[in-house]
Short mmCIF file of C-alpha atoms in Angstrom, two decimals:
data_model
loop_
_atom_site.label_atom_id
_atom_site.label_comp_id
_atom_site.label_asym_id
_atom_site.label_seq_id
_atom_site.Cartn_x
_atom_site.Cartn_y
_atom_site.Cartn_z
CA UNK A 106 -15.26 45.69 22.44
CA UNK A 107 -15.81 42.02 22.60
CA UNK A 108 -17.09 41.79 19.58
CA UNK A 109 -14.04 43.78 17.88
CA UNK A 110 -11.81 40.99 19.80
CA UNK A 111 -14.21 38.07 18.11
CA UNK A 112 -13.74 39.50 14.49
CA UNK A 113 -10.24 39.97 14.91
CA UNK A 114 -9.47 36.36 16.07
CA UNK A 115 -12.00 35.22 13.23
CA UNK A 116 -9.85 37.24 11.42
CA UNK A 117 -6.85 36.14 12.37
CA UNK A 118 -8.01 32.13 12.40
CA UNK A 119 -9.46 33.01 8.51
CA UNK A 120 -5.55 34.00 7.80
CA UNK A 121 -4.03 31.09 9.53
CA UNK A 122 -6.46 28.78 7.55
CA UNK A 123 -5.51 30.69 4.28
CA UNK A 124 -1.58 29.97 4.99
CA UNK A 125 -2.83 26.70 5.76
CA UNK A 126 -4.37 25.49 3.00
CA UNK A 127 -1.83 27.03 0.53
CA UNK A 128 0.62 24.52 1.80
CA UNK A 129 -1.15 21.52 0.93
CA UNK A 130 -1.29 20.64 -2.64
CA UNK A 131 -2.06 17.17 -4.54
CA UNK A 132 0.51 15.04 -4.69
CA UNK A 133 1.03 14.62 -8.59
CA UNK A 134 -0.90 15.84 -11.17
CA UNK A 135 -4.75 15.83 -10.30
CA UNK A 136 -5.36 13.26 -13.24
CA UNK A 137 -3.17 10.54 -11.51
CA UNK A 138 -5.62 10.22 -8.85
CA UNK A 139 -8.08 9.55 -11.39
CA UNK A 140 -5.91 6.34 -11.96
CA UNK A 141 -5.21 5.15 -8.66
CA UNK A 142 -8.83 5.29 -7.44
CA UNK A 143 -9.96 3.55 -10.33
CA UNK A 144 -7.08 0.78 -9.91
CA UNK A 145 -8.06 0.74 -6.10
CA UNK A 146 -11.89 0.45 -7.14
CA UNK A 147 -11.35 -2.35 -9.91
CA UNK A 148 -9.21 -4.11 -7.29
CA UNK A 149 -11.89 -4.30 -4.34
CA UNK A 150 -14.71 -5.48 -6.76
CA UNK A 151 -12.11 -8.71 -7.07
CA UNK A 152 -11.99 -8.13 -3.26
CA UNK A 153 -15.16 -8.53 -2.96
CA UNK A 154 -16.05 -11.36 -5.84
CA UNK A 155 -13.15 -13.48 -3.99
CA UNK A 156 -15.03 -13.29 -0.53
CA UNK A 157 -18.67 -13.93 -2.45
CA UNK A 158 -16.83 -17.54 -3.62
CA UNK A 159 -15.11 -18.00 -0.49
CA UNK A 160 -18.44 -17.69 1.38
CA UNK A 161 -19.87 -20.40 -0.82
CA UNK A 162 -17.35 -23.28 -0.01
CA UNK A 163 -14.93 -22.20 2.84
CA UNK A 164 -13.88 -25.01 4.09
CA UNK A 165 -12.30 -25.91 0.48
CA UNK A 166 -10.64 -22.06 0.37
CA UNK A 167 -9.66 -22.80 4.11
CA UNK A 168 -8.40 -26.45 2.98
CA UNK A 169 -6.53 -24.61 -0.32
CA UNK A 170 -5.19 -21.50 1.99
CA UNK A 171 -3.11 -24.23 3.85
CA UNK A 172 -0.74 -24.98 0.84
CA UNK A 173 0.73 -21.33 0.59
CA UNK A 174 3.54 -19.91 1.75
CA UNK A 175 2.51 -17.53 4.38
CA UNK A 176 6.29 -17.08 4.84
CA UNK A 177 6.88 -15.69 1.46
CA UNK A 178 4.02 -13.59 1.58
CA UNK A 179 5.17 -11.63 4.81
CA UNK A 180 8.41 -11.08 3.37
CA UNK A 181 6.76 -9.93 0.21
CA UNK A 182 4.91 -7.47 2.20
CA UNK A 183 8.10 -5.90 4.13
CA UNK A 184 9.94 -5.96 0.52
CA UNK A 185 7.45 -3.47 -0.82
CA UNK A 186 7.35 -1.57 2.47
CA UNK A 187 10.56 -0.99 2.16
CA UNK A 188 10.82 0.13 -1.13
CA UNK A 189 8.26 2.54 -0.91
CA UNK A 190 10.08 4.21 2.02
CA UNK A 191 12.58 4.60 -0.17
CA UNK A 192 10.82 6.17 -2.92
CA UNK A 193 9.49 8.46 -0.08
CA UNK A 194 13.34 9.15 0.74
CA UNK A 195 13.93 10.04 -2.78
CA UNK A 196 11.16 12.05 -3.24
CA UNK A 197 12.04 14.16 -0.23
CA UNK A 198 15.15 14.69 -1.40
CA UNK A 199 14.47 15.70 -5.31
CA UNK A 200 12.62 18.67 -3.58
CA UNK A 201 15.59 20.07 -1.93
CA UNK A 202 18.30 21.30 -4.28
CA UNK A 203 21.44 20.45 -1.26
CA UNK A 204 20.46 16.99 -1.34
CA UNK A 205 18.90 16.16 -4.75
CA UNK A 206 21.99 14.29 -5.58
CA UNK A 207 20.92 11.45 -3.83
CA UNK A 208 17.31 11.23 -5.46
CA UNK A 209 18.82 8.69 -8.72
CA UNK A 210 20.30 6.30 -5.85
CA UNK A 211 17.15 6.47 -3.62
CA UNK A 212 15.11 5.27 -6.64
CA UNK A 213 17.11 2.83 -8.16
CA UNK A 214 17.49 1.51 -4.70
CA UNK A 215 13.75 1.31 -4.59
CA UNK A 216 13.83 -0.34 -7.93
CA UNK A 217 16.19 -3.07 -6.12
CA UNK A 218 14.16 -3.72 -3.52
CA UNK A 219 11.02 -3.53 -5.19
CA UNK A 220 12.46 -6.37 -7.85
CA UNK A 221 13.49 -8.86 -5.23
CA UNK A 222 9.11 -8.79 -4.87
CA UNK A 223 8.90 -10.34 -8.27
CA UNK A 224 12.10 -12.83 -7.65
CA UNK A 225 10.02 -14.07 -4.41
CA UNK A 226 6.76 -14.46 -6.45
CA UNK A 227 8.01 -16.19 -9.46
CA UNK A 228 9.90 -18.69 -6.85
CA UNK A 229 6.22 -18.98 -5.20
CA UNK A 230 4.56 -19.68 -8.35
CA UNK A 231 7.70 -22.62 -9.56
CA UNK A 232 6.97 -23.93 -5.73
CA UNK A 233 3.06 -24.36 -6.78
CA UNK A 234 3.54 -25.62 -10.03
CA UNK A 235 6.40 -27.78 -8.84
CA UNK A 236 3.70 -29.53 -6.13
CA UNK A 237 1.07 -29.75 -9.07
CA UNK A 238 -1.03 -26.49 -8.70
CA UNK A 239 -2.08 -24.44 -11.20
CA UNK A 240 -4.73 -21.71 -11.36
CA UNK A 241 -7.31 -24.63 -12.78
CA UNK A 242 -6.65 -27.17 -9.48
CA UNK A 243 -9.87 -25.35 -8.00
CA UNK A 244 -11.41 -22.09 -7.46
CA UNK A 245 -9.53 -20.90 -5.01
CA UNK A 246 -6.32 -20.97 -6.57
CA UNK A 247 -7.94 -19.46 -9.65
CA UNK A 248 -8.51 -16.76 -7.64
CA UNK A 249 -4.90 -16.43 -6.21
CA UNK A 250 -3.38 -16.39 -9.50
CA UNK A 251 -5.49 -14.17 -10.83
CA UNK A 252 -5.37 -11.55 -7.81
CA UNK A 253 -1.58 -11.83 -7.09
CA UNK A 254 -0.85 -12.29 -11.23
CA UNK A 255 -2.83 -8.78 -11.63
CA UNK A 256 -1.05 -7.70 -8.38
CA UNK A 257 2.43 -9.03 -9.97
CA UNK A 258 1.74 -6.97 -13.46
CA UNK A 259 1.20 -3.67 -11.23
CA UNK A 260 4.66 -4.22 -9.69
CA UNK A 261 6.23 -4.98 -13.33
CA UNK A 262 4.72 -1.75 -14.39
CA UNK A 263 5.40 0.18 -11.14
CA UNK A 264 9.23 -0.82 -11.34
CA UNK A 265 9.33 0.58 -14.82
CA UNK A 266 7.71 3.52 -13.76
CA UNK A 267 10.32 3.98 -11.02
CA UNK A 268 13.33 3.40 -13.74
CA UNK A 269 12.29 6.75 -16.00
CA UNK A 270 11.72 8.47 -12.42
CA UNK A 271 15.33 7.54 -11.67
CA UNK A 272 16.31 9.23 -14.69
CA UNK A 273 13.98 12.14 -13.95
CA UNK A 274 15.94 12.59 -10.91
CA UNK A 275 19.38 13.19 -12.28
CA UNK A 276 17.87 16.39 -13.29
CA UNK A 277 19.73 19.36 -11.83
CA UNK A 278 16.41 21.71 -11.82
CA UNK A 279 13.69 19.74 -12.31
CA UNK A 280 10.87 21.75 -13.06
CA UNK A 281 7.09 22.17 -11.18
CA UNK A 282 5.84 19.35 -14.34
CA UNK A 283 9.33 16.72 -13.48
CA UNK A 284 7.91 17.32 -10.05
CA UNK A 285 4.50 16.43 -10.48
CA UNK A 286 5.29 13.55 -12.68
CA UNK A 287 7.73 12.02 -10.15
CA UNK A 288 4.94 12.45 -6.92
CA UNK A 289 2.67 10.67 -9.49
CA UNK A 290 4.80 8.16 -10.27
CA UNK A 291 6.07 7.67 -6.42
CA UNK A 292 2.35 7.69 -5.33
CA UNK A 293 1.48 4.62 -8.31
CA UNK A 294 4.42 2.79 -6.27
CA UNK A 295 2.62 3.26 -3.16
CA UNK A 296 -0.81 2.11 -4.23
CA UNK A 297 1.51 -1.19 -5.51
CA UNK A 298 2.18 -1.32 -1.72
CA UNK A 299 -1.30 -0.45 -0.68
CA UNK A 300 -3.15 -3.40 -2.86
CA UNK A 301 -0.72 -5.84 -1.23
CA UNK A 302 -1.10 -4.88 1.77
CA UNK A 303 -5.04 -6.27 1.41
CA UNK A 304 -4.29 -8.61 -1.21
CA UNK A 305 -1.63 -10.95 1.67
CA UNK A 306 -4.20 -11.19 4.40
CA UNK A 307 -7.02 -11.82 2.14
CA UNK A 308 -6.04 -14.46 0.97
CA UNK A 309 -2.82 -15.61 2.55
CA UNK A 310 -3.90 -15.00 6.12
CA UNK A 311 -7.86 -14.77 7.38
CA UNK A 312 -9.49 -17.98 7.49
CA UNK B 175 21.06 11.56 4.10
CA UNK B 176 20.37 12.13 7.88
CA UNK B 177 18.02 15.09 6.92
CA UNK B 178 16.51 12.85 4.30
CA UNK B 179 15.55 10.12 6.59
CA UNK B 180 14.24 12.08 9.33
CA UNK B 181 11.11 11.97 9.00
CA UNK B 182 7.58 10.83 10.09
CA UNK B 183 7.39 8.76 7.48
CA UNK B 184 10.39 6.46 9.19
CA UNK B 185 8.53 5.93 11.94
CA UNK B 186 5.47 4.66 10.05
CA UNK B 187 7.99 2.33 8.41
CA UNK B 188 8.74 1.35 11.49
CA UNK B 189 5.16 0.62 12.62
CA UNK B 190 3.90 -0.93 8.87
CA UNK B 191 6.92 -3.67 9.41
CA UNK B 192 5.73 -4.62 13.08
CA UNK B 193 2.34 -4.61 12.29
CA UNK B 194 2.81 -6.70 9.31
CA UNK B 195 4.70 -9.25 11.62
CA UNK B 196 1.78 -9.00 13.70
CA UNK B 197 -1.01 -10.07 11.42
CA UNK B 198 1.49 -12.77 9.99
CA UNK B 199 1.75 -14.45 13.60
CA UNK B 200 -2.07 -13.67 13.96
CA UNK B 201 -3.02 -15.99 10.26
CA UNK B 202 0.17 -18.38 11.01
CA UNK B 203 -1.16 -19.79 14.66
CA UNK B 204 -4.16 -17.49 14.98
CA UNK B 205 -3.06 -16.29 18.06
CA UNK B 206 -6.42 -16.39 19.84
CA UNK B 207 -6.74 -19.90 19.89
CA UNK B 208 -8.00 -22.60 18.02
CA UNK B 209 -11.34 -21.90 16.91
CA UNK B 210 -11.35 -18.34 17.32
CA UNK B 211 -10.72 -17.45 13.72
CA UNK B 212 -13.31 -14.92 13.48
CA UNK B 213 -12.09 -12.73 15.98
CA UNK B 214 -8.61 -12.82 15.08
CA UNK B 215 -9.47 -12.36 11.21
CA UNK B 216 -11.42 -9.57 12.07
CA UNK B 217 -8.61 -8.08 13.95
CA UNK B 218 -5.82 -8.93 10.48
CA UNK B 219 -8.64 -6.82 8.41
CA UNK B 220 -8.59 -4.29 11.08
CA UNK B 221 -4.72 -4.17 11.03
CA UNK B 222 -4.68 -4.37 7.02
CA UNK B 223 -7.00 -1.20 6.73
CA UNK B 224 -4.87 1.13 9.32
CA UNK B 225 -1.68 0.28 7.17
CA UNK B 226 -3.26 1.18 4.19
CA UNK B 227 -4.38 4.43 5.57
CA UNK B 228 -1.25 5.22 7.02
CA UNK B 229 0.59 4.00 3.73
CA UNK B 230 -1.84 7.21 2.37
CA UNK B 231 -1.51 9.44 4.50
CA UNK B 232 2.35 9.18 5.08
CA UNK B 233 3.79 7.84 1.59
CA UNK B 234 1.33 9.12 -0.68
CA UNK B 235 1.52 12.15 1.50
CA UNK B 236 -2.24 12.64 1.57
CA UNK B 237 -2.28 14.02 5.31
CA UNK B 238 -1.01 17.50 3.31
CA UNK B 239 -3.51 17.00 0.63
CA UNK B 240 -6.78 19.16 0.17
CA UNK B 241 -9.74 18.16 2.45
CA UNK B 242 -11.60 16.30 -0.95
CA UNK B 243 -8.78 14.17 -1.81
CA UNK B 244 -8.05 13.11 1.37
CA UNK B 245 -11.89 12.60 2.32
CA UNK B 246 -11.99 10.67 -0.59
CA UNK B 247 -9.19 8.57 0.45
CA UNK B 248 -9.93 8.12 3.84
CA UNK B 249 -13.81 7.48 2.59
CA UNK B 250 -12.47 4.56 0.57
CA UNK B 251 -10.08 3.21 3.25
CA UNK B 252 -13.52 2.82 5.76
CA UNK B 253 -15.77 1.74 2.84
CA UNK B 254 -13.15 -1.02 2.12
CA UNK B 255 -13.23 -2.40 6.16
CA UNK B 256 -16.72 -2.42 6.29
CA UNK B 257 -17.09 -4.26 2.43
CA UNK B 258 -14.42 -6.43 3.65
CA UNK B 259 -15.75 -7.28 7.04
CA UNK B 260 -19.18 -7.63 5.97
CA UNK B 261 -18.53 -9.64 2.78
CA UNK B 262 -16.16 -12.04 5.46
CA UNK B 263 -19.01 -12.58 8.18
CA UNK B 264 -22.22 -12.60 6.07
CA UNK B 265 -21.08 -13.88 2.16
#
Protein backbone atom coordinates (compact mmCIF):
# COMPACT_ATOMS: atom_id res chain seq x y z
CA UNK A 1 0.00 0.00 0.00
CA UNK A 2 2.76 2.36 0.76
CA UNK A 3 4.50 1.66 -1.94
CA UNK A 4 1.35 2.20 -4.39
CA UNK A 5 1.14 5.78 -2.49
CA UNK A 6 5.15 6.34 -3.34
CA UNK A 7 4.66 5.56 -7.16
CA UNK A 8 1.73 7.55 -7.39
CA UNK A 9 3.26 10.76 -5.88
CA UNK A 10 6.47 9.90 -8.07
CA UNK A 11 3.98 9.82 -10.48
CA UNK A 12 2.31 12.64 -9.90
CA UNK A 13 5.76 14.86 -9.12
CA UNK A 14 7.09 13.21 -12.80
CA UNK A 15 3.76 15.07 -14.28
CA UNK A 16 4.17 18.27 -12.44
CA UNK A 17 7.87 18.36 -13.65
CA UNK A 18 6.66 17.54 -17.27
CA UNK A 19 4.11 20.70 -17.13
CA UNK A 20 6.98 22.31 -15.71
CA UNK A 21 9.50 22.16 -17.98
CA UNK A 22 7.19 22.69 -21.03
CA UNK A 23 6.76 26.20 -19.85
CA UNK A 24 10.19 27.25 -19.99
CA UNK A 25 11.65 27.79 -23.33
CA UNK A 26 14.88 29.84 -24.57
CA UNK A 27 14.44 33.15 -24.85
CA UNK A 28 15.19 33.77 -28.67
CA UNK A 29 16.35 31.55 -31.04
CA UNK A 30 18.96 29.01 -29.55
CA UNK A 31 21.71 30.49 -31.96
CA UNK A 32 21.53 33.99 -30.26
CA UNK A 33 22.94 32.62 -27.20
CA UNK A 34 25.72 31.46 -29.18
CA UNK A 35 26.35 35.29 -29.66
CA UNK A 36 25.90 36.67 -26.39
CA UNK A 37 28.18 34.16 -24.61
CA UNK A 38 30.76 34.68 -27.00
CA UNK A 39 30.38 38.67 -26.68
CA UNK A 40 30.29 38.08 -22.79
CA UNK A 41 33.49 35.73 -23.13
CA UNK A 42 35.53 38.15 -25.53
CA UNK A 43 34.54 40.91 -23.09
CA UNK A 44 35.98 39.30 -19.74
CA UNK A 45 39.32 38.28 -21.46
CA UNK A 46 39.60 42.42 -21.75
CA UNK A 47 38.31 42.08 -18.13
CA UNK A 48 40.81 40.28 -17.25
CA UNK A 49 43.93 41.77 -19.52
CA UNK A 50 42.80 45.30 -17.91
CA UNK A 51 43.29 43.93 -14.24
CA UNK A 52 46.77 41.96 -15.41
CA UNK A 53 48.04 45.87 -16.36
CA UNK A 54 46.41 47.39 -13.53
CA UNK A 55 48.22 44.95 -11.19
CA UNK A 56 51.51 46.00 -12.72
CA UNK A 57 51.38 49.83 -11.95
CA UNK A 58 48.29 50.66 -9.73
CA UNK A 59 49.10 53.47 -8.29
CA UNK A 60 49.31 55.16 -11.95
CA UNK A 61 45.62 53.40 -12.87
CA UNK A 62 44.58 54.63 -9.29
CA UNK A 63 46.29 58.19 -10.09
CA UNK A 64 44.45 58.03 -13.88
CA UNK A 65 40.95 56.62 -12.28
CA UNK A 66 40.81 60.07 -10.43
CA UNK A 67 40.23 62.18 -13.66
CA UNK A 68 36.84 60.44 -14.66
CA UNK A 69 33.63 61.26 -14.20
CA UNK A 70 32.24 58.82 -11.79
CA UNK A 71 29.11 61.01 -12.03
CA UNK A 72 28.51 60.35 -15.63
CA UNK A 73 29.19 56.87 -15.33
CA UNK A 74 26.37 56.20 -12.64
CA UNK A 75 23.97 57.94 -14.66
CA UNK A 76 25.11 55.96 -17.62
CA UNK A 77 24.42 52.91 -15.72
CA UNK A 78 20.66 53.88 -14.59
CA UNK A 79 20.15 55.12 -18.41
CA UNK A 80 20.62 51.60 -19.65
CA UNK A 81 18.75 50.14 -16.69
CA UNK A 82 16.10 51.85 -17.61
CA UNK A 83 15.89 51.16 -21.02
CA UNK A 84 16.14 47.66 -20.71
CA UNK A 85 13.08 47.65 -18.39
CA UNK A 86 11.49 49.01 -21.00
CA UNK A 87 12.35 46.64 -23.60
CA UNK A 88 11.20 44.07 -20.93
CA UNK A 89 7.77 46.13 -20.87
CA UNK A 90 7.53 45.84 -24.53
CA UNK A 91 8.34 42.48 -24.79
CA UNK A 92 5.67 41.52 -22.30
CA UNK A 93 3.32 43.20 -24.03
CA UNK A 94 4.00 41.96 -27.87
CA UNK A 95 3.03 38.52 -26.29
CA UNK A 96 -0.39 39.47 -25.37
CA UNK A 97 -2.65 40.34 -28.29
CA UNK A 98 -5.04 43.09 -25.75
CA UNK A 99 -2.06 45.01 -25.18
CA UNK A 100 0.36 44.57 -28.14
CA UNK A 101 -0.48 48.02 -29.20
CA UNK A 102 1.76 49.43 -26.92
CA UNK A 103 4.88 47.18 -27.87
CA UNK A 104 6.15 50.05 -30.95
CA UNK A 105 6.01 52.84 -28.07
CA UNK A 106 7.70 50.63 -25.39
CA UNK A 107 10.62 50.14 -27.83
CA UNK A 108 11.10 53.29 -29.31
CA UNK A 109 10.92 54.55 -25.81
CA UNK A 110 13.76 52.20 -25.05
CA UNK A 111 15.49 53.46 -28.10
CA UNK A 112 15.16 57.08 -26.34
CA UNK A 113 16.50 56.23 -23.37
CA UNK A 114 19.02 53.99 -24.50
CA UNK A 115 20.41 57.04 -26.94
CA UNK A 116 20.71 59.61 -24.21
CA UNK A 117 23.76 56.64 -23.14
CA UNK A 118 25.67 57.62 -26.21
CA UNK A 119 24.84 61.62 -25.79
CA UNK A 120 26.45 61.18 -22.10
CA UNK A 121 29.52 59.29 -23.50
CA UNK A 122 30.39 61.38 -26.40
CA UNK A 123 30.08 64.53 -23.82
CA UNK A 124 32.58 62.30 -21.56
CA UNK A 125 34.93 61.69 -24.26
CA UNK A 126 34.83 65.96 -25.55
CA UNK A 127 35.38 66.49 -21.51
CA UNK A 128 38.73 64.20 -21.82
CA UNK A 129 39.91 65.43 -24.90
CA UNK A 130 38.98 68.95 -23.91
CA UNK A 131 41.50 68.47 -20.57
CA UNK A 132 44.19 66.87 -22.97
CA UNK A 133 43.51 63.04 -22.71
CA UNK A 134 43.47 60.79 -25.26
CA UNK A 135 43.65 56.99 -25.36
CA UNK A 136 47.75 57.43 -25.90
CA UNK A 137 48.20 59.79 -22.44
CA UNK A 138 49.03 56.30 -20.71
CA UNK A 139 47.90 52.84 -20.38
CA UNK A 140 45.23 53.24 -18.47
CA UNK A 141 43.28 55.42 -20.52
CA UNK A 142 44.15 53.19 -23.46
CA UNK A 143 42.36 50.81 -21.79
CA UNK A 144 39.21 52.98 -21.04
CA UNK A 145 38.80 53.93 -24.51
CA UNK A 146 39.17 50.87 -25.77
CA UNK A 147 36.72 49.02 -23.20
CA UNK A 148 34.00 51.75 -23.09
CA UNK A 149 34.66 52.55 -27.20
CA UNK A 150 33.90 48.61 -27.74
CA UNK A 151 31.20 49.02 -25.01
CA UNK A 152 29.88 52.32 -26.97
CA UNK A 153 29.80 50.30 -30.54
CA UNK A 154 27.56 47.50 -28.73
CA UNK A 155 25.06 50.23 -27.73
CA UNK A 156 25.22 51.81 -31.45
CA UNK A 157 24.44 48.38 -32.68
CA UNK A 158 21.98 47.43 -29.89
CA UNK A 159 19.90 50.73 -30.58
CA UNK A 160 19.66 49.72 -34.19
CA UNK A 161 18.69 46.46 -33.29
CA UNK A 162 15.90 47.88 -31.13
CA UNK A 163 14.68 50.29 -34.20
CA UNK A 164 13.75 47.09 -36.70
CA UNK A 165 12.26 45.45 -33.35
CA UNK A 166 10.08 48.56 -33.09
CA UNK A 167 8.92 47.93 -36.43
CA UNK A 168 8.56 44.22 -35.74
CA UNK A 169 6.18 45.21 -33.16
CA UNK A 170 3.59 47.04 -35.15
CA UNK A 171 2.81 43.64 -36.33
CA UNK A 172 -0.79 42.68 -35.63
CA UNK A 173 0.09 38.72 -35.39
CA UNK A 174 3.46 38.37 -35.14
CA UNK A 175 4.35 34.98 -35.69
CA UNK A 176 6.42 32.17 -33.27
CA UNK A 177 9.86 33.41 -35.76
CA UNK A 178 8.84 37.71 -35.14
CA UNK A 179 8.74 36.34 -31.64
CA UNK A 180 11.89 34.72 -31.36
CA UNK A 181 13.68 37.38 -33.24
CA UNK A 182 12.35 40.16 -30.96
CA UNK A 183 13.39 38.01 -27.40
CA UNK A 184 16.76 37.81 -29.28
CA UNK A 185 17.02 41.09 -30.05
CA UNK A 186 15.58 42.33 -26.44
CA UNK A 187 18.03 39.84 -24.76
CA UNK A 188 21.31 41.53 -27.09
CA UNK A 189 19.93 44.87 -25.34
CA UNK A 190 20.25 43.34 -22.07
CA UNK A 191 23.72 41.91 -22.37
CA UNK A 192 24.47 45.90 -23.55
CA UNK A 193 23.24 46.48 -19.95
CA UNK A 194 24.98 43.51 -18.47
CA UNK A 195 28.72 44.46 -19.88
CA UNK A 196 28.19 47.91 -18.36
CA UNK A 197 27.19 46.96 -15.49
CA UNK A 198 31.03 45.38 -15.00
CA UNK A 199 32.58 47.60 -17.35
CA UNK A 200 31.55 51.13 -14.66
CA UNK A 201 32.98 49.62 -11.53
CA UNK A 202 35.93 48.20 -13.18
CA UNK A 203 37.20 50.81 -14.12
CA UNK A 204 35.26 53.83 -12.95
CA UNK A 205 34.87 52.68 -9.37
CA UNK A 206 37.33 49.87 -7.51
CA UNK A 207 40.58 51.19 -6.68
CA UNK B 1 -0.13 49.51 -19.21
CA UNK B 2 -0.83 48.65 -15.49
CA UNK B 3 -0.84 44.87 -16.45
CA UNK B 4 2.29 45.52 -18.45
CA UNK B 5 4.26 46.93 -15.66
CA UNK B 6 3.35 44.61 -13.04
CA UNK B 7 5.76 42.60 -12.83
CA UNK B 8 8.83 41.11 -11.01
CA UNK B 9 10.88 42.51 -13.24
CA UNK B 10 9.83 46.23 -11.75
CA UNK B 11 10.93 45.41 -8.68
CA UNK B 12 14.39 44.30 -9.84
CA UNK B 13 14.44 47.71 -11.54
CA UNK B 14 13.86 48.96 -8.52
CA UNK B 15 16.69 47.13 -6.72
CA UNK B 16 19.44 47.42 -9.95
CA UNK B 17 18.91 51.47 -9.55
CA UNK B 18 19.59 51.42 -5.63
CA UNK B 19 22.22 49.14 -5.84
CA UNK B 20 23.90 50.99 -8.54
CA UNK B 21 23.69 54.17 -6.24
CA UNK B 22 25.19 52.06 -3.75
CA UNK B 23 28.41 50.97 -5.37
CA UNK B 24 28.66 54.63 -6.80
CA UNK B 25 28.78 56.09 -3.10
CA UNK B 26 30.97 52.97 -2.21
CA UNK B 27 33.98 54.03 -5.34
CA UNK B 28 33.06 57.94 -4.81
CA UNK B 29 34.16 58.14 -0.83
CA UNK B 30 34.76 54.42 -0.33
CA UNK B 31 32.51 54.29 2.32
CA UNK B 32 34.63 52.14 4.63
CA UNK B 33 37.13 54.54 5.22
CA UNK B 34 40.22 55.70 3.98
CA UNK B 35 42.43 52.94 3.37
CA UNK B 36 40.03 50.29 3.27
CA UNK B 37 39.78 50.02 -0.47
CA UNK B 38 40.06 46.40 -0.63
CA UNK B 39 37.20 45.60 1.30
CA UNK B 40 34.92 47.98 -0.14
CA UNK B 41 36.09 47.04 -3.84
CA UNK B 42 35.50 43.66 -3.06
CA UNK B 43 32.08 44.44 -1.91
CA UNK B 44 31.36 46.91 -5.64
CA UNK B 45 32.49 43.44 -7.48
CA UNK B 46 30.22 41.61 -5.24
CA UNK B 47 27.34 44.10 -5.95
CA UNK B 48 28.32 44.24 -9.85
CA UNK B 49 27.99 40.33 -10.18
CA UNK B 50 24.37 40.03 -8.33
CA UNK B 51 23.07 42.78 -10.85
CA UNK B 52 24.28 41.03 -13.62
CA UNK B 53 22.68 37.87 -12.54
CA UNK B 54 19.57 39.38 -11.76
CA UNK B 55 19.75 41.49 -15.10
CA UNK B 56 19.71 37.46 -16.47
CA UNK B 57 17.55 36.04 -14.75
CA UNK B 58 14.79 38.81 -14.80
CA UNK B 59 15.38 40.75 -18.26
CA UNK B 60 16.83 38.13 -20.25
CA UNK B 61 14.24 36.02 -18.57
CA UNK B 62 16.64 33.15 -17.94
CA UNK B 63 14.95 32.12 -14.48
CA UNK B 64 12.19 30.36 -17.13
CA UNK B 65 14.92 29.04 -19.26
CA UNK B 66 15.99 25.25 -19.45
CA UNK B 67 18.30 24.04 -16.60
CA UNK B 68 21.60 24.16 -19.35
CA UNK B 69 21.13 27.62 -20.36
CA UNK B 70 20.60 28.92 -17.23
CA UNK B 71 23.51 26.75 -15.59
CA UNK B 72 25.47 28.10 -18.14
CA UNK B 73 24.59 31.54 -17.31
CA UNK B 74 24.68 31.41 -13.80
CA UNK B 75 28.18 29.29 -14.29
CA UNK B 76 29.56 32.34 -16.08
CA UNK B 77 28.11 34.97 -13.67
CA UNK B 78 30.32 32.98 -10.60
CA UNK B 79 33.29 32.26 -12.92
CA UNK B 80 33.35 36.07 -13.67
CA UNK B 81 33.43 37.06 -9.53
CA UNK B 82 35.94 34.76 -8.82
CA UNK B 83 38.25 35.85 -12.27
CA UNK B 84 37.47 39.26 -11.22
CA UNK B 85 38.25 39.03 -7.57
CA UNK B 86 41.20 37.00 -7.99
CA UNK B 87 42.73 38.90 -10.93
CA UNK B 88 41.99 42.29 -8.38
CA UNK B 89 43.82 40.82 -5.17
CA UNK B 90 46.63 38.67 -6.70
CA UNK B 91 47.48 40.35 -10.52
Amino acid sequence: MTGAIGLARAADDAGRNASHDRQRHVPGEPGIWVLLFGDMLVFTVLFTVYLHQRGARPELFAESQGALNRALGATNTLVLLTSSILVVFATRALRRPELRYLARRLTLGGVLVGACFVGIKAFEYHEKIAAGITPSTNEFFMYYFVLTGLHLAHVIIGLIVLTVLSTLARKPEPTKTHMAFFEGGACFWHMVDLLWIVIFPLIFLVR
Amino acid sequence: MRSVVRTNASLIWLLLCALTIVSWALGTNHGFGEGHHLPASLVIFAVAIFKVRLVGLYFMELKMAPGVLRGLFEGYCLGLFALLTAMFVFA
